[in-house]
Amino acid sequence: MSVRRHHAALLGAVTAVAAAAAGLVGVTSSAANAASGCRVDYTVASQWAGGFVANIAITNLGDPLSNWTLGWSFGAGQTVSSGWGATFAQSGSGVTATNLSYNGSIGTGGSTSIGFQGTSGSSNPVPTAFTLNGVSCTGGVTGSPSGQPSPSRTPSPSPSPSPSQTPGGTATGLVGWATQNGGTTGGGNAGTVTVSSASALTSAIQGTTASVVRVSGTISCSGMLKVGSNKTIVGASGATIVGCGLNVSQAKNVIIRNLIFRDWDDDAINVQYSTNVWIDHNTLSHGYDGAIDVKRASDFVTVSWNRLFNHDKTMLLGHSDDNGAEDRGHLRVTYHHNWFDGTTQRHPRVRFGNPVHVFNNYYNRNSGYGVASTVEAGVLVEGNYFENVQDPYHRGEGSSAPGNLVARNNYLVGSGSGDAGGSVASIPYSYSLDTPSSVKSVVTAGAGAR
């Protein structure tokens, strides 16, 4: 179906839904023990051949809710492949999205937002009805599909065919190395504490007791704040940490999500001697040293859906050529769907880790280089979109010896050809690749804090 025909079909569906919305529903819901009236705004943020990104705003028009489940059905075989802001489950055409521990409470007139990336066939009609805790909702459905980007040059051929992969990760969107070694759940369903000062944040993220720490407003601080095990640190909308960073040291099972970091005086996020860490949907800029650095035998890490801009040293993996005794057999990290927006270098710069998986990231105007594999590393650079990047990937960097790098199915627009060679260990987890030519629209629509 052409973009124009698809746009017309989508607008028709929107009109039909709007015409059907005759009034608000307010009845008793046993699931939340409150009268549930609700409005749902479903926006198709971007669309490409075979997939799309959708955002959903839920407004509570009834009594206050302490927990919620949103339900709907797809009409054309669409599926949810990953999401944020909720736990997604799908059976046939039916989909449910259940609140996370930090966003279950919605007061009367309050709202929360979730989103997902999905797959679709030749058509992608919008859902025609939603339920909140089993009660029908009414509301608007907005948005229109985006066409595929139009590059200024033909993409370079890939050096080898892409593997056949099955959709992977979990319904909450976690994909990659952090799914291994028992998985990464952070604070899970533990109680949520909301913090709005440096002292409260410092206290809340210490220790090993499972907890969900919700950051509200702007927190100014300096140095590095130590993060303990079994923590989810998540930002409310617009939550910002200024001047300092988070140090995940000798910890396990940590999630850092939906935060804005700027003007840090050391690293924004440092991971060392730690395992099972997921760094997701953050925005980072204007810092001193590394934005997201992983080092000193850390392992089983996923770095996903982050946006980085106005910064130099972006993501270091392995801090020294001389640290092989600690780092060999570790430093296994997945980097996917990150937006490197005009940043200079280290996207990432890798030592020792093998395999390190760099897939479906968007690189734009990176003046230094994209990916560097050095000192015994093995890096798979797969399905990324490089735009105006003269050195998209290479082996060796500075005084560090070349590592191994396999590049396949990358989309190069106004960019150099890159330097690849050697072999990389196999990827042990399932994952689903977006079409490389669609990565720019997918990532720019979904990356960063919300």
Tab-separated table of C-alpha atoms in Angstrom:
chain	number	residue	atom	x	y	z
A	1	MET	CA	0.000	0.000	0.000
A	2	SER	CA	1.334	3.451	-0.867
A	3	VAL	CA	1.936	6.025	1.848
A	4	ARG	CA	-0.869	8.175	0.413
A	5	ARG	CA	-3.401	5.303	0.403
A	6	HIS	CA	-2.290	4.224	3.864
A	7	HIS	CA	-2.625	7.793	5.141
A	8	ALA	CA	-6.153	7.974	3.762
A	9	ALA	CA	-7.058	4.632	5.352
A	10	LEU	CA	-5.709	5.765	8.700
A	11	LEU	CA	-7.625	9.036	8.579
A	12	GLY	CA	-10.755	7.073	7.767
A	13	ALA	CA	-10.221	4.921	10.812
A	14	VAL	CA	-9.676	8.013	12.959
A	15	THR	CA	-12.936	9.526	11.675
A	16	ALA	CA	-14.806	6.315	12.431
A	17	VAL	CA	-13.498	6.174	15.970
A	18	ALA	CA	-14.274	9.835	16.597
A	19	ALA	CA	-17.814	9.372	15.302
A	20	ALA	CA	-18.313	6.373	17.591
A	21	ALA	CA	-17.235	8.318	20.695
A	22	ALA	CA	-20.683	9.368	21.839
A	23	GLY	CA	-19.862	9.954	25.487
A	24	LEU	CA	-17.753	9.152	28.482
A	25	VAL	CA	-18.110	5.892	30.351
A	26	GLY	CA	-18.219	5.912	34.141
A	27	VAL	CA	-19.028	2.630	35.885
A	28	THR	CA	-17.655	0.543	38.728
A	29	SER	CA	-14.491	-1.400	37.945
A	30	SER	CA	-13.764	-4.333	40.218
A	31	ALA	CA	-10.121	-4.422	39.106
A	32	ALA	CA	-9.368	-1.010	40.618
A	33	ASN	CA	-12.354	-0.750	42.960
A	34	ALA	CA	-13.198	2.666	41.541
A	35	ALA	CA	-15.462	4.266	38.960
A	36	SER	CA	-13.531	4.274	35.699
A	37	GLY	CA	-14.039	6.904	33.061
A	38	CYS	CA	-11.192	7.307	30.639
A	39	ARG	CA	-9.892	8.889	27.478
A	40	VAL	CA	-7.221	7.312	25.286
A	41	ASP	CA	-5.180	9.173	22.682
A	42	TYR	CA	-3.356	6.787	20.356
A	43	THR	CA	-0.724	8.368	18.115
A	44	VAL	CA	1.172	6.649	15.333
A	45	ALA	CA	4.473	8.470	15.783
A	46	SER	CA	6.228	6.894	12.810
A	47	GLN	CA	5.667	4.126	10.308
A	48	TRP	CA	7.677	2.204	7.740
A	49	ALA	CA	7.344	-0.970	5.702
A	50	GLY	CA	6.660	-3.723	8.211
A	51	GLY	CA	6.599	-1.695	11.420
A	52	PHE	CA	5.599	1.374	13.387
A	53	VAL	CA	5.957	3.238	16.682
A	54	ALA	CA	2.839	4.233	18.632
A	55	ASN	CA	2.400	6.403	21.730
A	56	ILE	CA	-0.649	6.121	23.999
A	57	ALA	CA	-1.826	8.767	26.466
A	58	ILE	CA	-4.287	7.528	29.104
A	59	THR	CA	-6.393	10.096	30.976
A	60	ASN	CA	-8.410	9.012	34.014
A	61	LEU	CA	-11.851	10.654	34.090
A	62	GLY	CA	-13.187	8.573	36.995
A	63	ASP	CA	-12.185	7.929	40.589
A	64	PRO	CA	-8.458	7.748	41.440
A	65	LEU	CA	-6.791	4.510	40.364
A	66	SER	CA	-4.079	2.626	42.222
A	67	ASN	CA	-3.388	0.238	39.343
A	68	TRP	CA	-4.564	-0.184	35.800
A	69	THR	CA	-4.586	-2.409	32.737
A	70	LEU	CA	-5.320	-0.988	29.298
A	71	GLY	CA	-6.696	-3.385	26.694
A	72	TRP	CA	-7.343	-3.254	22.969
A	73	SER	CA	-7.376	-5.427	19.851
A	74	PHE	CA	-5.519	-5.030	16.594
A	75	GLY	CA	-7.490	-5.426	13.410
A	76	ALA	CA	-4.835	-6.411	10.875
A	77	GLY	CA	-2.426	-8.807	12.540
A	78	GLN	CA	-0.198	-6.178	14.157
A	79	THR	CA	2.040	-7.252	17.030
A	80	VAL	CA	3.830	-5.456	19.865
A	81	SER	CA	7.558	-6.206	19.709
A	82	SER	CA	8.819	-3.923	22.502
A	83	GLY	CA	7.415	-1.189	24.685
A	84	TRP	CA	7.957	1.310	27.481
A	85	GLY	CA	5.948	2.583	30.419
A	86	ALA	CA	3.993	-0.658	30.869
A	87	THR	CA	4.218	-4.437	30.780
A	88	PHE	CA	2.788	-5.591	27.456
A	89	ALA	CA	1.237	-8.973	26.725
A	90	GLN	CA	-0.465	-10.195	23.560
A	91	SER	CA	-2.646	-13.183	22.764
A	92	GLY	CA	-3.835	-13.296	19.181
A	93	SER	CA	-5.120	-9.842	18.307
A	94	GLY	CA	-5.735	-8.872	21.924
A	95	VAL	CA	-3.167	-6.709	23.745
A	96	THR	CA	-2.934	-5.636	27.376
A	97	ALA	CA	-0.639	-3.024	28.892
A	98	THR	CA	-0.326	-3.100	32.690
A	99	ASN	CA	1.167	-0.318	34.782
A	100	LEU	CA	4.667	-0.483	36.181
A	101	SER	CA	5.307	0.151	39.853
A	102	TYR	CA	6.029	3.856	39.357
A	103	ASN	CA	2.967	4.822	37.272
A	104	GLY	CA	0.091	2.754	38.686
A	105	SER	CA	-1.545	5.641	40.549
A	106	ILE	CA	-3.570	8.009	38.349
A	107	GLY	CA	-5.677	10.627	40.107
A	108	THR	CA	-8.950	11.971	38.744
A	109	GLY	CA	-8.066	14.038	35.696
A	110	GLY	CA	-4.518	12.687	35.748
A	111	SER	CA	-2.776	10.974	32.897
A	112	THR	CA	0.143	8.751	32.019
A	113	SER	CA	1.847	7.874	28.759
A	114	ILE	CA	3.132	4.597	27.382
A	115	GLY	CA	4.374	3.494	23.996
A	116	PHE	CA	5.521	0.593	21.923
A	117	GLN	CA	7.186	-0.490	18.728
A	118	GLY	CA	5.172	-2.914	16.633
A	119	THR	CA	5.106	-4.902	13.438
A	120	SER	CA	2.465	-4.609	10.761
A	121	GLY	CA	1.590	-5.939	7.340
A	122	SER	CA	0.398	-4.010	4.330
A	123	SER	CA	-2.102	-2.081	6.448
A	124	ASN	CA	-2.026	-0.709	9.981
A	125	PRO	CA	-5.536	0.347	11.045
A	126	VAL	CA	-5.783	2.006	14.418
A	127	PRO	CA	-7.547	0.151	17.246
A	128	THR	CA	-11.248	0.990	17.370
A	129	ALA	CA	-11.821	0.597	21.116
A	130	PHE	CA	-9.951	0.494	24.423
A	131	THR	CA	-10.764	-0.701	27.914
A	132	LEU	CA	-9.286	0.444	31.227
A	133	ASN	CA	-9.587	-2.211	33.934
A	134	GLY	CA	-12.221	-3.877	31.791
A	135	VAL	CA	-14.344	-0.766	31.295
A	136	SER	CA	-14.806	0.746	27.838
A	137	CYS	CA	-12.998	4.016	27.108
A	138	THR	CA	-13.742	6.730	24.591
A	139	GLY	CA	-11.395	9.289	23.137
A	140	GLY	CA	-9.439	10.461	20.168
A	141	VAL	CA	-7.058	8.579	17.953
A	142	THR	CA	-4.542	10.810	16.253
A	143	GLY	CA	-1.467	10.556	14.083
A	144	SER	CA	-0.483	9.630	10.589
A	145	PRO	CA	2.167	7.321	9.208
A	146	SER	CA	5.545	8.601	8.171
A	147	GLY	CA	7.124	7.648	4.885
A	148	GLN	CA	10.507	6.026	4.717
A	149	PRO	CA	13.489	8.399	4.686
A	150	SER	CA	14.871	9.398	1.347
A	151	PRO	CA	18.646	9.065	1.374
A	152	SER	CA	20.837	11.132	-0.865
A	153	ARG	CA	22.830	8.133	-1.998
A	154	THR	CA	22.382	4.448	-2.485
A	155	PRO	CA	23.245	2.421	0.601
A	156	SER	CA	26.401	0.349	0.478
A	157	PRO	CA	25.889	-3.394	0.056
A	158	SER	CA	26.222	-5.466	3.197
A	159	PRO	CA	29.220	-7.791	3.354
A	160	SER	CA	27.180	-10.811	4.392
A	161	PRO	CA	23.532	-11.755	4.664
A	162	SER	CA	21.665	-10.997	7.868
A	163	PRO	CA	20.890	-13.891	10.159
A	164	SER	CA	17.345	-15.109	10.463
A	165	GLN	CA	16.248	-13.940	13.887
A	166	THR	CA	13.052	-14.409	15.836
A	167	PRO	CA	11.517	-11.625	17.905
A	168	GLY	CA	13.292	-11.553	21.235
A	169	GLY	CA	13.528	-9.849	24.563
A	170	THR	CA	10.640	-9.449	26.953
A	171	ALA	CA	7.253	-7.794	26.684
A	172	THR	CA	8.600	-4.778	28.566
A	173	GLY	CA	11.123	-4.078	25.824
A	174	LEU	CA	14.310	-5.535	27.287
A	175	VAL	CA	16.490	-7.074	24.578
A	176	GLY	CA	20.104	-8.137	24.539
A	177	TRP	CA	22.746	-9.086	27.056
A	178	ALA	CA	20.741	-7.861	30.074
A	179	THR	CA	18.226	-10.655	29.415
A	180	GLN	CA	20.938	-13.226	30.154
A	181	ASN	CA	22.347	-14.449	33.486
A	182	GLY	CA	18.876	-14.556	35.031
A	183	GLY	CA	17.594	-11.342	33.466
A	184	THR	CA	17.298	-7.770	34.730
A	185	THR	CA	14.241	-6.581	36.658
A	186	GLY	CA	15.637	-3.800	38.849
A	187	GLY	CA	13.321	-3.056	41.744
A	188	GLY	CA	10.548	-5.091	40.138
A	189	ASN	CA	7.220	-4.590	41.889
A	190	ALA	CA	8.752	-3.150	45.052
A	191	GLY	CA	7.333	0.018	46.554
A	192	THR	CA	8.079	3.345	44.911
A	193	VAL	CA	9.761	6.265	46.655
A	194	THR	CA	9.719	9.680	44.959
A	195	VAL	CA	12.754	11.916	45.429
A	196	SER	CA	13.364	15.530	44.450
A	197	SER	CA	16.657	16.384	46.171
A	198	ALA	CA	20.243	15.159	45.962
A	199	SER	CA	20.228	13.942	49.555
A	200	ALA	CA	17.014	11.979	49.105
A	201	LEU	CA	18.264	10.438	45.859
A	202	THR	CA	21.590	9.474	47.418
A	203	SER	CA	19.833	7.733	50.299
A	204	ALA	CA	17.177	5.998	48.185
A	205	ILE	CA	19.551	4.303	45.728
A	206	GLN	CA	21.885	2.814	48.349
A	207	GLY	CA	21.899	-0.760	49.641
A	208	THR	CA	20.624	-3.992	48.128
A	209	THR	CA	16.945	-3.901	49.113
A	210	ALA	CA	14.707	-3.931	46.028
A	211	SER	CA	13.129	-0.541	45.403
A	212	VAL	CA	11.805	1.730	42.679
A	213	VAL	CA	13.133	5.285	42.951
A	214	ARG	CA	11.175	7.895	41.040
A	215	VAL	CA	13.054	11.115	40.346
A	216	SER	CA	10.932	14.261	40.162
A	217	GLY	CA	11.981	17.726	39.032
A	218	THR	CA	15.599	18.878	38.675
A	219	ILE	CA	18.254	17.620	41.079
A	220	SER	CA	21.578	19.467	41.222
A	221	CYS	CA	24.570	17.647	42.671
A	222	SER	CA	28.258	16.923	42.118
A	223	GLY	CA	30.494	13.857	41.879
A	224	MET	CA	29.108	10.336	41.559
A	225	LEU	CA	26.178	8.872	43.508
A	226	LYS	CA	26.613	5.157	44.261
A	227	VAL	CA	23.812	2.836	43.112
A	228	GLY	CA	23.148	-0.431	44.928
A	229	SER	CA	21.686	-3.697	43.645
A	230	ASN	CA	18.027	-4.348	42.806
A	231	LYS	CA	17.141	-0.769	41.947
A	232	THR	CA	14.967	0.828	39.305
A	233	ILE	CA	15.759	4.539	38.988
A	234	VAL	CA	13.157	6.151	36.742
A	235	GLY	CA	12.412	9.750	35.958
A	236	ALA	CA	9.018	11.395	35.973
A	237	SER	CA	8.376	13.478	32.872
A	238	GLY	CA	11.173	16.034	32.564
A	239	ALA	CA	13.195	14.686	35.512
A	240	THR	CA	16.765	16.008	35.262
A	241	ILE	CA	20.041	15.317	37.053
A	242	VAL	CA	22.467	18.226	36.719
A	243	GLY	CA	26.142	18.246	37.654
A	244	CYS	CA	26.634	14.687	38.895
A	245	GLY	CA	26.324	11.106	37.733
A	246	LEU	CA	25.282	7.626	38.855
A	247	ASN	CA	27.963	5.081	39.773
A	248	VAL	CA	26.738	1.488	39.481
A	249	SER	CA	29.594	-0.207	41.313
A	250	GLN	CA	29.708	-3.781	42.632
A	251	ALA	CA	25.985	-4.057	41.996
A	252	LYS	CA	23.599	-6.399	40.206
A	253	ASN	CA	20.146	-5.977	38.697
A	254	VAL	CA	19.820	-2.237	38.067
A	255	ILE	CA	17.583	-0.285	35.670
A	256	ILE	CA	18.164	3.418	34.899
A	257	ARG	CA	15.418	4.906	32.784
A	258	ASN	CA	13.762	8.098	31.543
A	259	LEU	CA	16.226	10.603	33.006
A	260	ILE	CA	17.842	13.715	31.559
A	261	PHE	CA	21.534	14.103	32.442
A	262	ARG	CA	23.503	17.261	31.714
A	263	ASP	CA	26.659	19.076	32.796
A	264	TRP	CA	28.025	16.134	34.777
A	265	ASP	CA	31.482	16.676	36.290
A	266	ASP	CA	32.749	13.064	35.966
A	267	ASP	CA	30.654	10.430	34.141
A	268	ALA	CA	26.890	10.586	33.711
A	269	ILE	CA	26.512	6.820	34.189
A	270	ASN	CA	29.452	4.624	35.177
A	271	VAL	CA	29.131	0.834	35.460
A	272	GLN	CA	31.979	-1.114	37.036
A	273	TYR	CA	32.252	-4.531	38.675
A	274	SER	CA	28.508	-4.907	38.024
A	275	THR	CA	26.204	-7.263	36.141
A	276	ASN	CA	22.697	-7.175	34.711
A	277	VAL	CA	22.259	-3.468	34.107
A	278	TRP	CA	19.720	-1.898	31.727
A	279	ILE	CA	20.187	1.772	30.733
A	280	ASP	CA	17.165	2.821	28.717
A	281	HIS	CA	15.411	5.916	27.310
A	282	ASN	CA	17.663	8.593	28.787
A	283	THR	CA	18.818	11.906	27.296
A	284	LEU	CA	22.431	12.976	27.913
A	285	SER	CA	24.324	16.124	26.891
A	286	HIS	CA	27.001	18.695	27.793
A	287	GLY	CA	29.035	16.537	30.159
A	288	TYR	CA	32.677	16.396	31.159
A	289	ASP	CA	33.815	12.798	30.659
A	290	GLY	CA	31.951	9.664	29.593
A	291	ALA	CA	28.203	9.686	29.094
A	292	ILE	CA	27.697	5.936	29.619
A	293	ASP	CA	30.885	4.030	30.477
A	294	VAL	CA	31.023	0.292	31.231
A	295	LYS	CA	34.249	-1.174	32.570
A	296	ARG	CA	36.132	-3.349	35.087
A	297	ALA	CA	34.668	-6.817	34.423
A	298	SER	CA	31.067	-5.627	34.168
A	299	ASP	CA	28.819	-7.937	32.169
A	300	PHE	CA	25.288	-8.560	30.863
A	301	VAL	CA	24.441	-4.941	30.078
A	302	THR	CA	21.923	-3.440	27.631
A	303	VAL	CA	22.086	0.235	26.585
A	304	SER	CA	18.968	1.113	24.590
A	305	TRP	CA	16.875	3.982	23.259
A	306	ASN	CA	19.092	6.778	24.626
A	307	ARG	CA	19.673	10.125	22.920
A	308	LEU	CA	23.063	11.824	23.210
A	309	PHE	CA	23.990	15.240	21.819
A	310	ASN	CA	26.481	18.083	22.343
A	311	HIS	CA	29.035	15.739	23.857
A	312	ASP	CA	32.449	14.276	22.998
A	313	LYS	CA	33.278	10.967	24.735
A	314	THR	CA	30.052	9.053	24.530
A	315	MET	CA	30.269	5.351	25.449
A	316	LEU	CA	33.464	3.631	26.580
A	317	LEU	CA	33.497	-0.148	27.015
A	318	GLY	CA	36.684	-1.221	28.791
A	319	HIS	CA	38.888	1.485	30.272
A	320	SER	CA	42.453	0.225	29.709
A	321	ASP	CA	44.485	-1.938	27.347
A	322	ASP	CA	46.206	-3.333	30.452
A	323	ASN	CA	43.065	-4.615	32.189
A	324	GLY	CA	42.677	-7.884	30.300
A	325	ALA	CA	43.065	-10.028	33.427
A	326	GLU	CA	39.767	-8.639	34.711
A	327	ASP	CA	37.973	-7.933	31.461
A	328	ARG	CA	38.497	-11.038	29.313
A	329	GLY	CA	35.312	-13.061	29.200
A	330	HIS	CA	33.263	-10.087	30.400
A	331	LEU	CA	32.207	-6.670	29.045
A	332	ARG	CA	29.367	-8.191	27.000
A	333	VAL	CA	27.035	-5.332	26.148
A	334	THR	CA	24.185	-4.712	23.685
A	335	TYR	CA	23.747	-1.206	22.256
A	336	HIS	CA	20.526	-0.763	20.305
A	337	HIS	CA	18.215	2.024	19.146
A	338	ASN	CA	20.403	4.808	20.496
A	339	TRP	CA	20.555	8.203	18.799
A	340	PHE	CA	24.075	9.574	18.517
A	341	ASP	CA	23.120	13.082	17.500
A	342	GLY	CA	26.253	14.967	16.476
A	343	THR	CA	28.382	13.459	19.253
A	344	THR	CA	32.083	13.057	18.492
A	345	GLN	CA	33.429	9.598	19.356
A	346	ARG	CA	33.065	6.304	21.284
A	347	HIS	CA	29.735	4.984	20.030
A	348	PRO	CA	31.076	2.704	21.547
A	349	ARG	CA	34.876	2.286	21.851
A	350	VAL	CA	35.377	-1.347	22.827
A	351	ARG	CA	38.146	-3.336	24.539
A	352	PHE	CA	38.050	-7.091	25.277
A	353	GLY	CA	34.257	-7.627	25.125
A	354	ASN	CA	33.162	-10.405	22.719
A	355	PRO	CA	30.530	-10.456	21.419
A	356	VAL	CA	29.480	-6.851	21.753
A	357	HIS	CA	26.332	-6.188	19.742
A	358	VAL	CA	25.692	-2.782	18.161
A	359	PHE	CA	22.440	-2.814	16.204
A	360	ASN	CA	19.724	-0.489	14.926
A	361	ASN	CA	21.358	2.712	16.200
A	362	TYR	CA	21.133	6.039	14.384
A	363	TYR	CA	24.430	7.880	13.841
A	364	ASN	CA	24.286	11.445	12.549
A	365	ARG	CA	27.181	13.885	11.936
A	366	ASN	CA	29.630	12.140	14.268
A	367	SER	CA	32.819	14.049	13.536
A	368	GLY	CA	35.290	11.626	15.130
A	369	TYR	CA	34.071	8.104	14.425
A	370	GLY	CA	31.193	5.751	15.057
A	371	VAL	CA	32.312	2.393	16.471
A	372	ALA	CA	35.873	1.296	17.334
A	373	SER	CA	36.885	-2.298	18.115
A	374	THR	CA	40.246	-2.650	19.867
A	375	VAL	CA	42.361	-5.027	21.988
A	376	GLU	CA	40.876	-8.531	21.571
A	377	ALA	CA	37.298	-7.261	21.257
A	378	GLY	CA	34.667	-8.747	18.972
A	379	VAL	CA	31.981	-6.304	17.822
A	380	LEU	CA	28.998	-7.039	15.568
A	381	VAL	CA	27.850	-3.787	13.921
A	382	GLU	CA	24.491	-4.623	12.406
A	383	GLY	CA	21.548	-2.845	10.836
A	384	ASN	CA	22.576	0.669	11.874
A	385	TYR	CA	21.833	3.914	10.015
A	386	PHE	CA	24.909	6.115	9.453
A	387	GLU	CA	24.244	9.578	8.045
A	388	ASN	CA	27.086	11.985	7.252
A	389	VAL	CA	29.596	9.948	9.251
A	390	GLN	CA	32.906	9.777	7.398
A	391	ASP	CA	34.305	7.037	9.676
A	392	PRO	CA	31.359	4.831	10.678
A	393	TYR	CA	33.422	1.992	12.192
A	394	HIS	CA	37.007	0.829	12.358
A	395	ARG	CA	39.482	-1.442	14.145
A	396	GLY	CA	42.084	-0.009	16.469
A	397	GLU	CA	42.020	3.435	18.046
A	398	GLY	CA	44.836	5.622	19.278
A	399	SER	CA	47.533	3.350	20.727
A	400	SER	CA	45.093	0.430	21.165
A	401	ALA	CA	45.597	-2.557	18.861
A	402	PRO	CA	42.864	-3.545	16.392
A	403	GLY	CA	40.090	-5.837	17.549
A	404	ASN	CA	37.614	-7.833	15.459
A	405	LEU	CA	34.629	-6.217	13.808
A	406	VAL	CA	31.927	-7.723	11.617
A	407	ALA	CA	29.647	-5.246	9.816
A	408	ARG	CA	26.500	-6.295	8.016
A	409	ASN	CA	23.335	-4.724	6.657
A	410	ASN	CA	24.204	-1.185	7.728
A	411	TYR	CA	22.620	1.742	5.881
A	412	LEU	CA	25.166	4.359	4.829
A	413	VAL	CA	24.035	7.817	3.718
A	414	GLY	CA	26.723	10.371	2.880
A	415	SER	CA	29.141	8.268	4.921
A	416	GLY	CA	32.430	6.418	4.549
A	417	SER	CA	32.673	2.690	3.962
A	418	GLY	CA	34.144	1.638	7.310
A	419	ASP	CA	36.833	-0.890	8.192
A	420	ALA	CA	35.857	-4.433	9.231
A	421	GLY	CA	37.714	-7.699	9.672
A	422	GLY	CA	38.131	-10.803	11.792
A	423	SER	CA	35.383	-12.841	13.427
A	424	VAL	CA	33.007	-12.294	16.324
A	425	ALA	CA	31.468	-14.816	18.720
A	426	SER	CA	27.818	-15.713	18.123
A	427	ILE	CA	24.967	-13.759	19.716
A	428	PRO	CA	23.238	-16.029	22.281
A	429	TYR	CA	19.878	-14.252	22.586
A	430	SER	CA	16.930	-13.737	20.256
A	431	TYR	CA	16.332	-10.319	18.749
A	432	SER	CA	14.412	-8.679	15.940
A	433	LEU	CA	16.088	-6.268	13.525
A	434	ASP	CA	14.320	-3.223	12.170
A	435	THR	CA	14.829	-2.634	8.469
A	436	PRO	CA	18.053	-0.595	8.335
A	437	SER	CA	16.550	2.112	6.117
A	438	SER	CA	13.804	2.673	8.716
A	439	VAL	CA	16.124	3.049	11.697
A	440	LYS	CA	16.393	6.844	11.456
A	441	SER	CA	12.638	7.358	11.725
A	442	VAL	CA	12.196	4.663	14.373
A	443	VAL	CA	14.977	5.926	16.630
A	444	THR	CA	14.293	9.660	16.339
A	445	ALA	CA	10.645	8.988	17.214
A	446	GLY	CA	11.378	6.834	20.241
A	447	ALA	CA	14.816	7.557	21.739
A	448	GLY	CA	15.472	9.689	24.792
A	449	ALA	CA	13.632	10.589	27.991
A	450	ARG	CA	9.951	11.405	27.852
